[in-house]
Coordinates of C-alpha atoms in Angstrom, one line a residue:
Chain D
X1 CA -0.9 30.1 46.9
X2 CA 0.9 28.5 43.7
X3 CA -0.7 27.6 41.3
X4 CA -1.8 23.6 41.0
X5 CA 0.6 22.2 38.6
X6 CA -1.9 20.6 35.8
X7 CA -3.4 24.3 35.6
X8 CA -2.6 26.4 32.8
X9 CA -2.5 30.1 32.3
X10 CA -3.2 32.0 29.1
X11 CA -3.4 35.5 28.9
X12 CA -3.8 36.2 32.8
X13 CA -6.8 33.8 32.6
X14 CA -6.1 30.2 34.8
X15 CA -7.5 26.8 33.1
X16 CA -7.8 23.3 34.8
X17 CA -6.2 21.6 32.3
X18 CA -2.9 22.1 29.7
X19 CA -4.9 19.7 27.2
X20 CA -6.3 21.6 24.6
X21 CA -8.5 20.0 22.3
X22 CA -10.3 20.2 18.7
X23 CA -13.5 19.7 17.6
X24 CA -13.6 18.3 14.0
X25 CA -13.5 14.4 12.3
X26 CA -15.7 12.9 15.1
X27 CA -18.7 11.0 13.9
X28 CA -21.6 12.9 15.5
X29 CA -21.0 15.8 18.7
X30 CA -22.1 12.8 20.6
X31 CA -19.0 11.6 20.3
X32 CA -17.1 15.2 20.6
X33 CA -18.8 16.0 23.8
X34 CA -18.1 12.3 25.1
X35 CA -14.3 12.6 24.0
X36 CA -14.0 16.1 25.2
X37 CA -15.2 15.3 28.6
X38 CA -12.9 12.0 29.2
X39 CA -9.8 14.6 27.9
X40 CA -10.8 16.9 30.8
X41 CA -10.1 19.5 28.6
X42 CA -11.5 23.3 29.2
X43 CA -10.4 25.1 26.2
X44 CA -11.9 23.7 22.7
X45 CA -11.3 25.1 19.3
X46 CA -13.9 25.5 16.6
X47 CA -13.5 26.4 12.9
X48 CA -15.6 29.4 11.3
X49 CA -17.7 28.5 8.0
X50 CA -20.3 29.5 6.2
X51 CA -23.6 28.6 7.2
X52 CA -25.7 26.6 4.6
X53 CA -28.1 29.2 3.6
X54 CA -31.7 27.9 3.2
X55 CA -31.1 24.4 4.4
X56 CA -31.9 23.4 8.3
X57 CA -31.4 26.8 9.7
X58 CA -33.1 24.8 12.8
X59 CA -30.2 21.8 13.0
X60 CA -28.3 21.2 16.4
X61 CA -24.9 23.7 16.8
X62 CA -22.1 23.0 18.0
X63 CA -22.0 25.5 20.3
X64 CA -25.0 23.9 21.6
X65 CA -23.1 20.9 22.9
X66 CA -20.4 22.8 24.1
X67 CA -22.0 25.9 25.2
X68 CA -19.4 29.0 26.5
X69 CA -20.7 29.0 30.0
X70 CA -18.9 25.6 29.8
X71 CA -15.6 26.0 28.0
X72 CA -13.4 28.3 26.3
X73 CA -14.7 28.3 22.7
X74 CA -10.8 29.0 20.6
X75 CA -11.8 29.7 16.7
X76 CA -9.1 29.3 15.0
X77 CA -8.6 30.2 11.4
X78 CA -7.9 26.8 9.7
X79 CA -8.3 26.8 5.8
X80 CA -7.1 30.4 5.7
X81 CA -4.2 31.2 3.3
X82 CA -3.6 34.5 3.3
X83 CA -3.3 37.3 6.4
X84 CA -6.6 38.7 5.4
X85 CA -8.7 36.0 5.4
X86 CA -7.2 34.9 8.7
X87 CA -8.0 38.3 10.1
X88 CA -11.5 38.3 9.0
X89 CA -12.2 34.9 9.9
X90 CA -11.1 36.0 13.4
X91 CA -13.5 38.9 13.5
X92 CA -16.2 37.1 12.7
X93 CA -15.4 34.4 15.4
X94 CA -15.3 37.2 18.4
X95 CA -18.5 38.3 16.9
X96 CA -20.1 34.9 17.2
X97 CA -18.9 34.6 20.7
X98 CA -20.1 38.1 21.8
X99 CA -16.3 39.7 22.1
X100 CA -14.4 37.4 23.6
X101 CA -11.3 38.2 22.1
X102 CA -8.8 35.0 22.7
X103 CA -8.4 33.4 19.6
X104 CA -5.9 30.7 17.7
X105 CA -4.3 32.4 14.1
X106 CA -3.0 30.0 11.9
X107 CA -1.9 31.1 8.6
X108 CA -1.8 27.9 5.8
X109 CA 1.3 27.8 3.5
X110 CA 0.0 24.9 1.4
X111 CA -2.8 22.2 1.2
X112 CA -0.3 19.4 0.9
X113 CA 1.5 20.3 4.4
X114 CA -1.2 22.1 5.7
X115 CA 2.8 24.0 7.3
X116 CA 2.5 27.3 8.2
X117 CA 3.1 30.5 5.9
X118 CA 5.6 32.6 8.7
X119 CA 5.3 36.2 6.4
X120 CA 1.5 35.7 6.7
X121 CA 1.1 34.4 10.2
X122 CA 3.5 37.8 11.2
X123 CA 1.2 39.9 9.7
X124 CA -1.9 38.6 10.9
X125 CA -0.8 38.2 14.2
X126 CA 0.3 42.1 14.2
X127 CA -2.9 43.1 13.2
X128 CA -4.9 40.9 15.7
X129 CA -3.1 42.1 18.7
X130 CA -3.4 45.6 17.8
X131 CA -7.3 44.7 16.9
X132 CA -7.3 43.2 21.1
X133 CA -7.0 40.1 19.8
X134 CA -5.1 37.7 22.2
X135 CA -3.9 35.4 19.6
X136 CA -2.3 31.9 20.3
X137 CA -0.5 31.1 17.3
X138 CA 0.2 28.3 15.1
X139 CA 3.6 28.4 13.9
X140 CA 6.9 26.6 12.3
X141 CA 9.3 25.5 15.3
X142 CA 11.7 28.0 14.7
X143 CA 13.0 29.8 17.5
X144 CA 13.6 32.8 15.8
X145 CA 10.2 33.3 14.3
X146 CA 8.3 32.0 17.6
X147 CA 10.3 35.0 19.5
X148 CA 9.5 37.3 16.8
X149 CA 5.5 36.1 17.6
X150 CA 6.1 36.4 21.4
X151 CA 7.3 40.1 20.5
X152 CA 4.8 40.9 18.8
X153 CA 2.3 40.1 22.0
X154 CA 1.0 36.8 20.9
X155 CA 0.0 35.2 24.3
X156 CA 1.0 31.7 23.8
X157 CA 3.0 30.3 20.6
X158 CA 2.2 26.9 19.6
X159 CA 4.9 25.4 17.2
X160 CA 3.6 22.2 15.1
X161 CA 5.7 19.3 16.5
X162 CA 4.9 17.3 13.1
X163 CA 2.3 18.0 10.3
X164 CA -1.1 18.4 11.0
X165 CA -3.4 15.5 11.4
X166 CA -0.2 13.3 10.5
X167 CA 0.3 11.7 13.7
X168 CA 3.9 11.3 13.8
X169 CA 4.3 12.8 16.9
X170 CA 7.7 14.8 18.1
X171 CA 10.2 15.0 14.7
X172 CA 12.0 17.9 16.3
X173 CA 12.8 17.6 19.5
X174 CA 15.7 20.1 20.0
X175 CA 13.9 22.7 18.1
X176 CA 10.8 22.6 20.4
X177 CA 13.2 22.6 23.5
X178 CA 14.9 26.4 22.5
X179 CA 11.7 27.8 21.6
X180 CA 10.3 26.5 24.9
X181 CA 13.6 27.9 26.6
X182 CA 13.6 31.3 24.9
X183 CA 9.9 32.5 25.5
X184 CA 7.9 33.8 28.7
X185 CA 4.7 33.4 27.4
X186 CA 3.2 29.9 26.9
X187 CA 4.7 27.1 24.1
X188 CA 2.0 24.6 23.6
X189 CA 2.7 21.7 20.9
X190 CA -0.1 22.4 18.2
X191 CA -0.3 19.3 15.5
X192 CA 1.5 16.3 15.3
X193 CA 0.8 14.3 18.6
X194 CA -0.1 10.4 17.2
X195 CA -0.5 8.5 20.6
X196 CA -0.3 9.3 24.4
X197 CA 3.4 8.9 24.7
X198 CA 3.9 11.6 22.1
X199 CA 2.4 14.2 24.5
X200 CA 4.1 13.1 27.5
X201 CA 7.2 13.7 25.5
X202 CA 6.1 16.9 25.0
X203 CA 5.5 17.8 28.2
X204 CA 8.5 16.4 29.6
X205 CA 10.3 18.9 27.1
X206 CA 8.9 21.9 29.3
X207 CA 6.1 22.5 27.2
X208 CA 3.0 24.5 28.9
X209 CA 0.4 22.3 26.9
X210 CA -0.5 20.4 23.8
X211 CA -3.4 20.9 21.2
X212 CA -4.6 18.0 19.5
X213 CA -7.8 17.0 17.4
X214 CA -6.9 13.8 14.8
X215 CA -5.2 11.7 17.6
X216 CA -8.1 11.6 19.6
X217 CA -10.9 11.9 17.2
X218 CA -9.4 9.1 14.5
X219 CA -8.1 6.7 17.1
X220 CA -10.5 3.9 17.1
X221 CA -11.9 4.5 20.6
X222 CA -12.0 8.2 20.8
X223 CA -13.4 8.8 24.7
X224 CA -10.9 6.2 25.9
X225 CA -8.1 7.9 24.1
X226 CA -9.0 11.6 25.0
X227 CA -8.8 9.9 28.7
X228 CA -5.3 8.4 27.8
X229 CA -4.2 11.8 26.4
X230 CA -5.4 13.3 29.4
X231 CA -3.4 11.0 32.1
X232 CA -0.1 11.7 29.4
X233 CA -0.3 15.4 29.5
X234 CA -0.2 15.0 33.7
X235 CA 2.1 12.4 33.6
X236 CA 4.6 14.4 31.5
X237 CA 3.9 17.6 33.3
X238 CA 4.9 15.6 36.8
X239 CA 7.9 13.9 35.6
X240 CA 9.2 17.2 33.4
X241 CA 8.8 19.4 37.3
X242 CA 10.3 16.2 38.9
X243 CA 13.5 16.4 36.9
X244 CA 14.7 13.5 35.3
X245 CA 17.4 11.1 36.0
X246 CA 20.8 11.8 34.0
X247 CA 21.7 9.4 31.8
X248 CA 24.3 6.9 32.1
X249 CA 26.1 5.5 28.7
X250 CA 27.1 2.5 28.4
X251 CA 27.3 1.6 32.2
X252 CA 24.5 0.2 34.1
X253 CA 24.1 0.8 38.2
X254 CA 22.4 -1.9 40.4
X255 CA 19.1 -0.7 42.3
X256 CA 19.4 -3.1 44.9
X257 CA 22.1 -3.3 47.1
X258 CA 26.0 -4.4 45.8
X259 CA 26.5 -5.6 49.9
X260 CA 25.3 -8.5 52.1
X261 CA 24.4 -10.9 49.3
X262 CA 23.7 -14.6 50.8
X263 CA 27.1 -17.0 50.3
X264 CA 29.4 -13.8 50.7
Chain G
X1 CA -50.7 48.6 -5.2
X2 CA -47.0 49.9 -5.0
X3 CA -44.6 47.5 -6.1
X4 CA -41.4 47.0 -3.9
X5 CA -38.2 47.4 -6.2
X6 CA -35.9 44.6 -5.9
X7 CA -32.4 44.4 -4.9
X8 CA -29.8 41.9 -5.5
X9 CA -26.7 41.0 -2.8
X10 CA -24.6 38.4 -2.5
X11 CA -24.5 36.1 0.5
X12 CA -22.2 33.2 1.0
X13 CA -20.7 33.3 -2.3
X14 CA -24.6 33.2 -3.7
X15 CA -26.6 35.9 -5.2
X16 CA -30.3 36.6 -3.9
X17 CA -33.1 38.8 -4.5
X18 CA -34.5 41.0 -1.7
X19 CA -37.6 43.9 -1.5
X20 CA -36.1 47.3 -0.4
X21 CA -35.4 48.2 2.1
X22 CA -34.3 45.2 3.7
X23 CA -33.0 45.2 7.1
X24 CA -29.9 42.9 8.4
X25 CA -32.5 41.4 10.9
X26 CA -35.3 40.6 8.6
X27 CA -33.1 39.0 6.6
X28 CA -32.3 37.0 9.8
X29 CA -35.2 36.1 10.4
X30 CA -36.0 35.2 6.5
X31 CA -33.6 33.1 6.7
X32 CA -34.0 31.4 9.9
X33 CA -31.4 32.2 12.1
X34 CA -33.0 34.2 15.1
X35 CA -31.7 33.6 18.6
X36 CA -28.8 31.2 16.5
X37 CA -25.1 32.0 17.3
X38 CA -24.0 33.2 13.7
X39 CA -22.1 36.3 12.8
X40 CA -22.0 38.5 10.0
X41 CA -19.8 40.7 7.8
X42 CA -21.1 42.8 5.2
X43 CA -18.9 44.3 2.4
X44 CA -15.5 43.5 4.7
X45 CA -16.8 44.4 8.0
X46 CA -18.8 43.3 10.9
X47 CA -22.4 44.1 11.5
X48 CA -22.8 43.5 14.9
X49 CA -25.5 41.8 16.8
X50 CA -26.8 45.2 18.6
X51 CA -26.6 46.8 15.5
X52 CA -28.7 44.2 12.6
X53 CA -31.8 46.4 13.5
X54 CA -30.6 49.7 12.5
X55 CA -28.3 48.2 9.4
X56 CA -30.5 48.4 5.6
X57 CA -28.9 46.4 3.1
X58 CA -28.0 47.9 -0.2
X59 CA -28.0 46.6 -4.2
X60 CA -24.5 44.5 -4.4
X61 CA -23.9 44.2 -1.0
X62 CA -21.7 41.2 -0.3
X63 CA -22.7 39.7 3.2
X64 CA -20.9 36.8 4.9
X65 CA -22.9 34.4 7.4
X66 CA -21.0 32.1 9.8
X67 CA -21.8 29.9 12.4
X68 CA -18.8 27.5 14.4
X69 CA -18.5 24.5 13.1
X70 CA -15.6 21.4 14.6
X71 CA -12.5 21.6 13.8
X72 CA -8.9 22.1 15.5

């Protein structure tokens, strides 16, 4: 039987949904377990911080609200500059979710772009998969250095489409289209998306899913925007496997009949 | 009365005084966190769950504690 279009498949493990979604800058998890619902989404990513020794050991968790018999809890390494860090952020995220090994790298180049460091991302991204790590990976949209991840048995590559949390959706269009036409595994748009129509556009590139966190959680209605990201993701998906029309340049063509017009 | 020595370790960046010996689960459970999803790492590596019973903590040990916070 094939598998339903909308589903999405990571590391020989099938998901409902090719919306991926974050968990931080909502105003309560109220709201994040609201917003995440209305995107449908299955897979979720968390950070990994210090706990605040000595004060409220007993306060509510976020794994609480979206407990693992639920979704697919993705910790991701965010804030982590250097290989090492990243690695050992990434341990102690399979440790908090008793082994489960998938897991998104992302290795910081600088707090002003928040753009990838490549070198670092290489080498963390060797060491996790050799670690059993399946590591979906943050990373510049360069098709060169997304091959290089896919090589080095990364199980899906997710190329920024514009600067985290910046909102300005697709910049690079051509860039995301090689990488998407050069790799097996999964490409999912990580970063950028703004509004709805920016991840349609990525899915009607040929993307396999988009990850988003700002554009839902800062947009001034989050669940109704999680449920307009969710319809664009679909929409795109359908109208990338429908094939678009080719595009006529400077020349229009009539869509209702040219023949048996009244007074002819 | 014998009087338990005192060791010093670093967790979260913060230094704090424990008796000796100290076990990685009593100091769970000093600080609150039984039955909470939080993981640890002492001195670079991972203590895991199955084994915070069996691990004593030493003078200078540097321990990290994490729990999953949002984020994307």
């Amino acid at each position: 039987m094939p598998t339903p279009i909308h589903n999405l498949t990571v590391a020989d493990k099938t998901y409902r949904s090719r919306l991926l979604v974050g968990t931080g800058k909502y105003k309560n998890f109220q709201e994040t377990r609201a917003a995440i619902d209305a995107s449908g989404a299955e897979i979720v990513t968390v950070a990994i911080r210090r706990v605040n020794i000595g004060q409220n050991p007993g306060e509510p968790n976020l794994l609480d609200v979206l407990p693992t018999s639920e979704f697919t809890i993705l910790p991701n390494t965010a804030g982590c500059y250097t290989a090492d860090d990243a690695v050992r952020t990434l341990r102690l995220g399979r440790e908090l979710l008793d082994g489960h090994p998938l897991c998104k790298l992302e290795v910081l180049g600088d707090s002003k772009t928040l753009f990838p460091n490549m070198p670092e991302t290489l080498k963390a991204a060797e060491i996790l998969v050799k670690d059993g790590f399946q590591v979906m990976v943050y990373c510049a949209d360069d098709p060169i250095q997304a091959k290089i991840l896919e090589d080095l048995g990364c199980v899906a590559v997710m190329p920024l489409a514009s600067l985290i949390g910046s909102g300005m959706g697709i910049v690079n269009p051509w860039n995301l289209r090689l990488i998407i036409d050069s790799l097996k595994v999964p490409v999912l748009v990580d970063a950028g998306v703004g509004t709805a129509s920016d991840a349609a556009i990525a899915m009607e590139l040929g993307c396999d899913g988009v990850l988003m966190n700002t554009a839902i959680a800062h947009a001034k209605d989050p669940v109704l925007m999680a449920s307009a990201m969710k319809k664009a993701v679909e929409a795109g998906r359908e109208a990338f496997l429908a094939g678009r029309m080719a595009r006529k340049y400077y020349s229009a063509d009539p869509s209702s009949p040219t023949s048996g017009l009244i007074g002819s | 009365m014998v009087e338990s020595k005192a060791m010093e370790i670093t967790i979260n960046g913060e230094s704090r005084q424990f008796p000796e010996p100290f076990t990685v689960a009593e100091l769970v459970e000093t600080l609150g966190y039984v039955g909470k999803r939080i993981a640890i790492e002492r001195n670079g590596e991972i203590v895991p769950r199955s084994r915070h019973g069996a691990v004593e903590l030493a003078a200078g040990d540097r321990l990290e504690i994490v729990v999953a916070v949002g984020g994307g």
